[in-house]
XYZ file of C-alpha atoms in Angstrom:
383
model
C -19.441 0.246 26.248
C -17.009 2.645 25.017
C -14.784 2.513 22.638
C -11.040 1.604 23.046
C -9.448 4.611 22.324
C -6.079 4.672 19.744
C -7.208 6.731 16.788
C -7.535 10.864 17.122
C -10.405 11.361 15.174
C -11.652 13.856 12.447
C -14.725 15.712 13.270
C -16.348 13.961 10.287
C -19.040 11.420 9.716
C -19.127 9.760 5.963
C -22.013 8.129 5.431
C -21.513 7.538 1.786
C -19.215 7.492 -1.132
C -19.166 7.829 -4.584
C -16.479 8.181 -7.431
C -13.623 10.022 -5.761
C -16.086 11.842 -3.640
C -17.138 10.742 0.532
C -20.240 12.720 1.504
C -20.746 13.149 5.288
C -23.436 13.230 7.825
C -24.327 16.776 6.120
C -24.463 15.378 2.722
C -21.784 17.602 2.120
C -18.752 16.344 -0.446
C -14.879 15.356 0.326
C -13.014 14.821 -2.622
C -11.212 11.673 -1.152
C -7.499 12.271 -2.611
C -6.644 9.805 0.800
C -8.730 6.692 -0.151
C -8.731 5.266 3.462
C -4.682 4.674 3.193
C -4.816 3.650 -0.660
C -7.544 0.907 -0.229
C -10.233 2.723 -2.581
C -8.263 1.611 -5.792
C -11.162 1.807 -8.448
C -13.198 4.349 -6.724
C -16.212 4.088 -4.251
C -19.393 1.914 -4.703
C -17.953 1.342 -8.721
C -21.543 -0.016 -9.981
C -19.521 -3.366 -11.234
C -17.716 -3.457 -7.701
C -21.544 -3.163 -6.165
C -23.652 -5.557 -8.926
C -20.679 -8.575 -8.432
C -20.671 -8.443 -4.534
C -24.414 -7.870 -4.558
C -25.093 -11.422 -6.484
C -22.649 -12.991 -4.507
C -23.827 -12.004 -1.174
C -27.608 -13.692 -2.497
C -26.175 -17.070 -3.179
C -22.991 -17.674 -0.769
C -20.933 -15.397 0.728
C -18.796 -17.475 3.130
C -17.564 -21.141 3.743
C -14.393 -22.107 5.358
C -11.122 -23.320 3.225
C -11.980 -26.896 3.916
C -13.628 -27.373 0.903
C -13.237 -26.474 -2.992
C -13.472 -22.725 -3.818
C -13.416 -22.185 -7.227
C -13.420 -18.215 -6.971
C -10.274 -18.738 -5.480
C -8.475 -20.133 -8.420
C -9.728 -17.382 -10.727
C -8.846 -14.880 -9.100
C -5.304 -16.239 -8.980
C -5.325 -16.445 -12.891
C -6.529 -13.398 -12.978
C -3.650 -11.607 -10.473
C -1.420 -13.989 -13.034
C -2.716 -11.828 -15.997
C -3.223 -8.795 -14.840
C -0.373 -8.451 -13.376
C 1.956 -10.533 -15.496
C 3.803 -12.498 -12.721
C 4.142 -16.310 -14.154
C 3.902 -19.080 -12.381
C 3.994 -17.547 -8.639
C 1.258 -19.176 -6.433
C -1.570 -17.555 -3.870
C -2.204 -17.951 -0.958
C -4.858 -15.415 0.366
C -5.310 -13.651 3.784
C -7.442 -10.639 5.228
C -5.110 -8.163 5.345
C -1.616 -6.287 4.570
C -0.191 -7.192 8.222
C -1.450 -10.996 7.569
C 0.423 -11.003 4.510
C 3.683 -10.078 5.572
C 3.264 -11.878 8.700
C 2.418 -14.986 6.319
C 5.812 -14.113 4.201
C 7.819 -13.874 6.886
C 6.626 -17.121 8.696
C 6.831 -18.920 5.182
C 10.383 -17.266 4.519
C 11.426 -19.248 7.669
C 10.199 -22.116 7.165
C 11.860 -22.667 3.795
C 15.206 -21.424 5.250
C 15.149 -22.696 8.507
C 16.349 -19.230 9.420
C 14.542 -16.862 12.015
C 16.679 -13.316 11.444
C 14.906 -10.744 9.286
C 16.629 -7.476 7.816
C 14.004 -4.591 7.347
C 14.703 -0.826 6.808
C 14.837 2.648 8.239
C 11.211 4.421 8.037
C 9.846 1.110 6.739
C 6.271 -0.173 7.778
C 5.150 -3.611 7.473
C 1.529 -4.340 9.842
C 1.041 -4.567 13.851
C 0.743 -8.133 14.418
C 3.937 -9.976 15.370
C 6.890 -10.380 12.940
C 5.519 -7.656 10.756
C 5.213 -4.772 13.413
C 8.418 -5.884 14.886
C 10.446 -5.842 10.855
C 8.556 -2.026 11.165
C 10.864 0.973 12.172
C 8.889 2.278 14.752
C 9.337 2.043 18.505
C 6.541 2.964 19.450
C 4.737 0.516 18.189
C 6.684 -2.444 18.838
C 5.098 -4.192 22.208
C 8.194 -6.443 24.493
C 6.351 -9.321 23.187
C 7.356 -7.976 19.687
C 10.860 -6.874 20.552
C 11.600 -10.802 20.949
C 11.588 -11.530 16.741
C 14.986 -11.289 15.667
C 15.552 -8.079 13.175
C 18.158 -5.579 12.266
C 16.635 -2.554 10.235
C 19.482 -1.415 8.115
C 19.436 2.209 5.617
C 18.258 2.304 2.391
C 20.931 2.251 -0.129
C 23.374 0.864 2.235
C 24.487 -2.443 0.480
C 27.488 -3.003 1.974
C 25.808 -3.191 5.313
C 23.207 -5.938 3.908
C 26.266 -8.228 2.528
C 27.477 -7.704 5.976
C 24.603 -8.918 7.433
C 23.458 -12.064 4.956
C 26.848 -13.206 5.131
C 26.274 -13.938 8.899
C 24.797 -16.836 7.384
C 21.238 -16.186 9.894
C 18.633 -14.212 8.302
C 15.256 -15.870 6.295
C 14.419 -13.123 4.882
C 15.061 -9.392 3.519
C 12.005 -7.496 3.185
C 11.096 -4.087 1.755
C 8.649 -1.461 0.592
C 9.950 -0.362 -3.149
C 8.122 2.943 -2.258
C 7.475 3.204 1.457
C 4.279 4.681 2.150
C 3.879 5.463 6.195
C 7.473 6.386 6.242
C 7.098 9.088 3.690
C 7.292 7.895 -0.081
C 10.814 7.640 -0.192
C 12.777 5.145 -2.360
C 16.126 3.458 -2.529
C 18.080 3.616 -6.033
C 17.688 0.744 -8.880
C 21.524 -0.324 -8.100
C 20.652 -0.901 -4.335
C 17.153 -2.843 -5.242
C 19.069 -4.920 -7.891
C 22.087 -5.695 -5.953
C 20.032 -6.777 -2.836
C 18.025 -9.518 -5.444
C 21.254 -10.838 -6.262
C 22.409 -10.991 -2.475
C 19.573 -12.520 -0.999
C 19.455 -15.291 -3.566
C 23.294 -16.115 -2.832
C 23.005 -16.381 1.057
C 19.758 -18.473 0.942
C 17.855 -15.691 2.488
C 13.801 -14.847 0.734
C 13.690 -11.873 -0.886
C 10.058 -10.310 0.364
C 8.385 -7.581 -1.765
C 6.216 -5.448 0.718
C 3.458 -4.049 -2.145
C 0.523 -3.831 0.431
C 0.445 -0.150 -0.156
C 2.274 0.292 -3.433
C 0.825 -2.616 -5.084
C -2.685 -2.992 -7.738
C -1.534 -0.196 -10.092
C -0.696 2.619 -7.869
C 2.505 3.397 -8.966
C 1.956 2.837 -12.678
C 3.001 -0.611 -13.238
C 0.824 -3.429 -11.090
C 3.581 -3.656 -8.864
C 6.250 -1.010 -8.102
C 9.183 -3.697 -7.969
C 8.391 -4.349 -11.512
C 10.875 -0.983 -12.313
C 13.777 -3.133 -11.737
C 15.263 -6.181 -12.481
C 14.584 -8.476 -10.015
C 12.148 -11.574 -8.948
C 10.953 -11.256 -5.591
C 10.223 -14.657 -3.854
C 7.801 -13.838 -2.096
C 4.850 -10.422 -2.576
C 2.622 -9.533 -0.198
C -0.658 -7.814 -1.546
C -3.580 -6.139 0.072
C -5.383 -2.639 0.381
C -6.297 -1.738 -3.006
C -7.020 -5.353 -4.018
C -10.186 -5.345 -2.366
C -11.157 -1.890 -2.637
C -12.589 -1.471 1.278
C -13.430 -5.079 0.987
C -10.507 -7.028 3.704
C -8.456 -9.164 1.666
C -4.742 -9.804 1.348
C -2.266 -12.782 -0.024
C 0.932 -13.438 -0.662
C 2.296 -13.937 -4.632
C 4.745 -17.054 -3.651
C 7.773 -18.274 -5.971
C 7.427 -21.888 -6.990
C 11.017 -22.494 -5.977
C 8.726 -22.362 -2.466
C 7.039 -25.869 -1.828
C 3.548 -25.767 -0.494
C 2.890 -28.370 2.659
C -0.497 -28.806 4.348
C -1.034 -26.804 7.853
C 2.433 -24.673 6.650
C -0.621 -21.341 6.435
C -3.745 -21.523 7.593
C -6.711 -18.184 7.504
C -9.993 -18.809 8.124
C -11.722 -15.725 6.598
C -8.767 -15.455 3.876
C -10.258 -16.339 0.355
C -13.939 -16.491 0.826
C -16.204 -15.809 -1.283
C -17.188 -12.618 -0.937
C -13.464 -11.503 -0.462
C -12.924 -13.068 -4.405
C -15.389 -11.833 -6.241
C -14.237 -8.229 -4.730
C -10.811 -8.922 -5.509
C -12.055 -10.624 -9.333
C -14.124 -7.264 -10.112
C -10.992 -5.048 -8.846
C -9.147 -6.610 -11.321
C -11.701 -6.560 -14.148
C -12.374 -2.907 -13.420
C -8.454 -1.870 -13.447
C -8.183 -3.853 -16.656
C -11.254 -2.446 -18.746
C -11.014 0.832 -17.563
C -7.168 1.278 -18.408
C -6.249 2.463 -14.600
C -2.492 1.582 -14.546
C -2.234 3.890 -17.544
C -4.471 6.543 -16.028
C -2.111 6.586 -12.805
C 0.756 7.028 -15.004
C -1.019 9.836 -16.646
C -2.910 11.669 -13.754
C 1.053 11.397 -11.742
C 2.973 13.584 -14.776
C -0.056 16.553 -14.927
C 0.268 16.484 -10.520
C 3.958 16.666 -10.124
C 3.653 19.118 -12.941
C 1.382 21.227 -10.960
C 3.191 20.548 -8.236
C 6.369 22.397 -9.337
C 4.441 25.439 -9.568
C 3.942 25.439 -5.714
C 7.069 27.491 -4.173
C 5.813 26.078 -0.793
C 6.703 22.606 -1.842
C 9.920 21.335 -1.279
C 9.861 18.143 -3.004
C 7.356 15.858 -4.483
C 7.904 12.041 -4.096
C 6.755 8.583 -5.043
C 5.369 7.024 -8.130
C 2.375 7.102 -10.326
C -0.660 7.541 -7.672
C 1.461 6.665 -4.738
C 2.956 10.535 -4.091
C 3.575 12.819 -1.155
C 4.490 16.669 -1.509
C 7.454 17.941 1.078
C 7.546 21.277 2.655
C 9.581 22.732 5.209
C 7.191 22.598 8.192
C 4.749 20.211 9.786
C 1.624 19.606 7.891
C -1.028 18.605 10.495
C -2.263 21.745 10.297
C -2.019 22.021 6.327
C -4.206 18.799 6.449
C -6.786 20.148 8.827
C -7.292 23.172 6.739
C -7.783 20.809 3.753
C -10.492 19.175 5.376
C -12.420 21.217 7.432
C -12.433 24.704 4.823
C -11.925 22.684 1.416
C -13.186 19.139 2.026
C -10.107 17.118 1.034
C -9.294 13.954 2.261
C -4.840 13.557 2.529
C -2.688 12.112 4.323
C 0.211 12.336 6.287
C 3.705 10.600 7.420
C 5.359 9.625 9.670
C 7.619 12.249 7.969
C 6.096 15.041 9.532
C 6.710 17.304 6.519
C 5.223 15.116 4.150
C 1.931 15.314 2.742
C 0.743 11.960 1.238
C -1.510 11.618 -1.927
C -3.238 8.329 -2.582
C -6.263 8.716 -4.920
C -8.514 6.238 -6.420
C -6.835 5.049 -9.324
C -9.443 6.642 -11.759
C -8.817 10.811 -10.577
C -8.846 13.524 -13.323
C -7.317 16.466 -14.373
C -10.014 18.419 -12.936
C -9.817 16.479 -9.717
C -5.957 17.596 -9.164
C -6.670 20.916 -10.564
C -9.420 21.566 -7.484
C -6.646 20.718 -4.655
C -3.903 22.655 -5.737
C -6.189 25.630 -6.351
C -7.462 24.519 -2.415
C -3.392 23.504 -1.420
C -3.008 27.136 -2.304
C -5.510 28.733 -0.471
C -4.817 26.394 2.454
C -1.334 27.670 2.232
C -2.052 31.343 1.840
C -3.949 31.052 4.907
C -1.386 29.547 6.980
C 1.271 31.972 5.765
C -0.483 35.286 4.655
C 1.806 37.277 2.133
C 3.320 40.461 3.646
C 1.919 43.760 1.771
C 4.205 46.384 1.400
């Protein structure tokens, strides 16, 4: 049987993974500045990461949500601490399209609303509600098309008072740095001003932190810049680090009724103690601050690059701009220096999403590759 076939492939084969470094087929090295679209948040195969899924694995790794889980509740307190978001309640899923589906459908259901406001270049998931809130055609199957949502521009408040005044939409929801679209961002004003909108009109106010969520962009979550409470976060790719998990952080002005959510994979066993040693790791190991760090010395660097336009994003959440395409850029990276990046659906962007736990001398060895890469692609004319 073949394989169904919706993913153009790089000609490379990991087989294993270390640190911040993939090793292929070949044994030979990748310095992974990608992390598999910001899922590796604490590096690969962290020995505490490997030694609490290990012992879990040998005495239980799954039963279904019909009975008492334990795990489930400390990881909660955990997310509480570690993230300092009091009093907000879990509810946990398999992945970042689960969880916004799950806000959305939850966002609903508390406002007896079905409308949904999303936003240009914004990316939510592929299952139902979530592909359809995304800005993307292309994606969006007829069956899709049928949720009711008007994608609006960032920044444009005056069009989102329009639109919650209407008196039909459950829920706004948004990425504080969108990460497929290209790492752009709306201003504090705009973020601040839509808080204070949603919670006059009745409408749930969804923070999308799938991607920019766990301590990539400096703080544990990248809404936490502002002034505002979100009702409802969705969570998931670096929480697990490879391992599927997701959730939803849910306000307590919410009330919780049995069969409203359902998973049956969401918050085993195996799925905690990932998300538990995640947390421990990020903690211990001071990662938040490292991000903050290890962002200032690469959009240093990165200012020293006449190729690059603009850099964008926060902490480890960052893409570089140039004035071309950079699918080719990115193949060079891989193929002649062995680095993992990503791209956009910005076309000019390259995106940079790191383990958490990069050094100096890990940013110094791609922009001494960026360069070459670039020097290649446009030789400099000799007089």
């Amino acid at each position: 049987m073949s394989l169904f076939n919706v993913y153009p492939l790089y000609e490379v084969t990991p087989v294993s993974a270390k640190g911040i470094y993939v090793y292929d087929k070949n044994n030979a090295a990748y310095l992974d500045l990608y992390g598999g679209h910001a899922v590796i948040s604490i590096g690969h195969s962290h020995p505490k990461y490997v030694a609490a899924i290990t012992r879990q694995v040998a005495k239980l790794g799954f039963y279904s949500n019909a009975v008492q889980n334990p795990l489930q509740e400390e990881l909660s307190d955990k997310i509480e601490a570690v993230s300092g978001c009091k009093d907000y309640e879990l509810f946990l899923c398999n992945s970042g399209a689960e969880a916004n589906e799950n806000a959305l459908k939850l966002a609903s259901f508390k406002t007896n609303k079905s409308r949904v406001i999303a936003f240009k270049n914004g990316f939510h998931g592929r299952t139902s509600a979530a592909v359809a809130a995304t800005d993307n055609a292309a994606i969006i199957a007829p069956i899709n098309a049928q949720q009711e949502v008007t994608i609006l521009e960032l920044n444009d408040i005056a069009s989102v008072q329009t639109e919650l005044e209407k008196g039909d939409v459950c829920a706004v929801i948004v990425e504080f740095i969108q990460g497929v679209g290209g790492l752009d961002q709306a201003n504090a004003a705009f973020f601040e001003q839509l808080d204070v909108l949603c919670k006059k009109n009745n409408t749930m106010f969804i923070a999308d932190e799938v991607q920019s969520g766990y301590g990539r962009s400096g703080k544990f979550f990248a809404f936490q810049y502002y002034k505002l409470t979100p009702d409802i976060i969705s969570i998931a790719k670096g929480m697990g680090n490879g391992f599927p998990i997701g959730g939803i952080l849910i306000h307590p002005s919410i009330e919780a009724k049995y069969g409203m959510l359902g998973t049956t994979f969401g918050g085993n066993h195996l799925a905690c103690v990932a998300g538990l040693s995640v947390l421990n790791v990020i903690e211990e190991e001071h990662l938040m601050d490292n991000a903050t760090k290890m962002s200032a010395y690469f959009v240093k660097i990165a200012k020293t690059i006449p190729q690059v336009k603009k850099t964008k994003g926060k902490g480890l959440m960052l893409g570089l701009e140039f004035d071309f395409e950079v699918a080719d850029l990115r193949k060079k990276l891989i193929y002649e220096h062995h680095i993992f990046t990503g791209g956009a659906s910005n076309k000019k962007v390259l995106r940079i999403l790191p383990p958490l736990n990069i050094n100096k001398g890990h940013i110094n060895l791609f922009f001494e590759a960026l360069s070459a890469a670039l020097d290649g692609l446009f030789p400099k004319m000799v007089k």
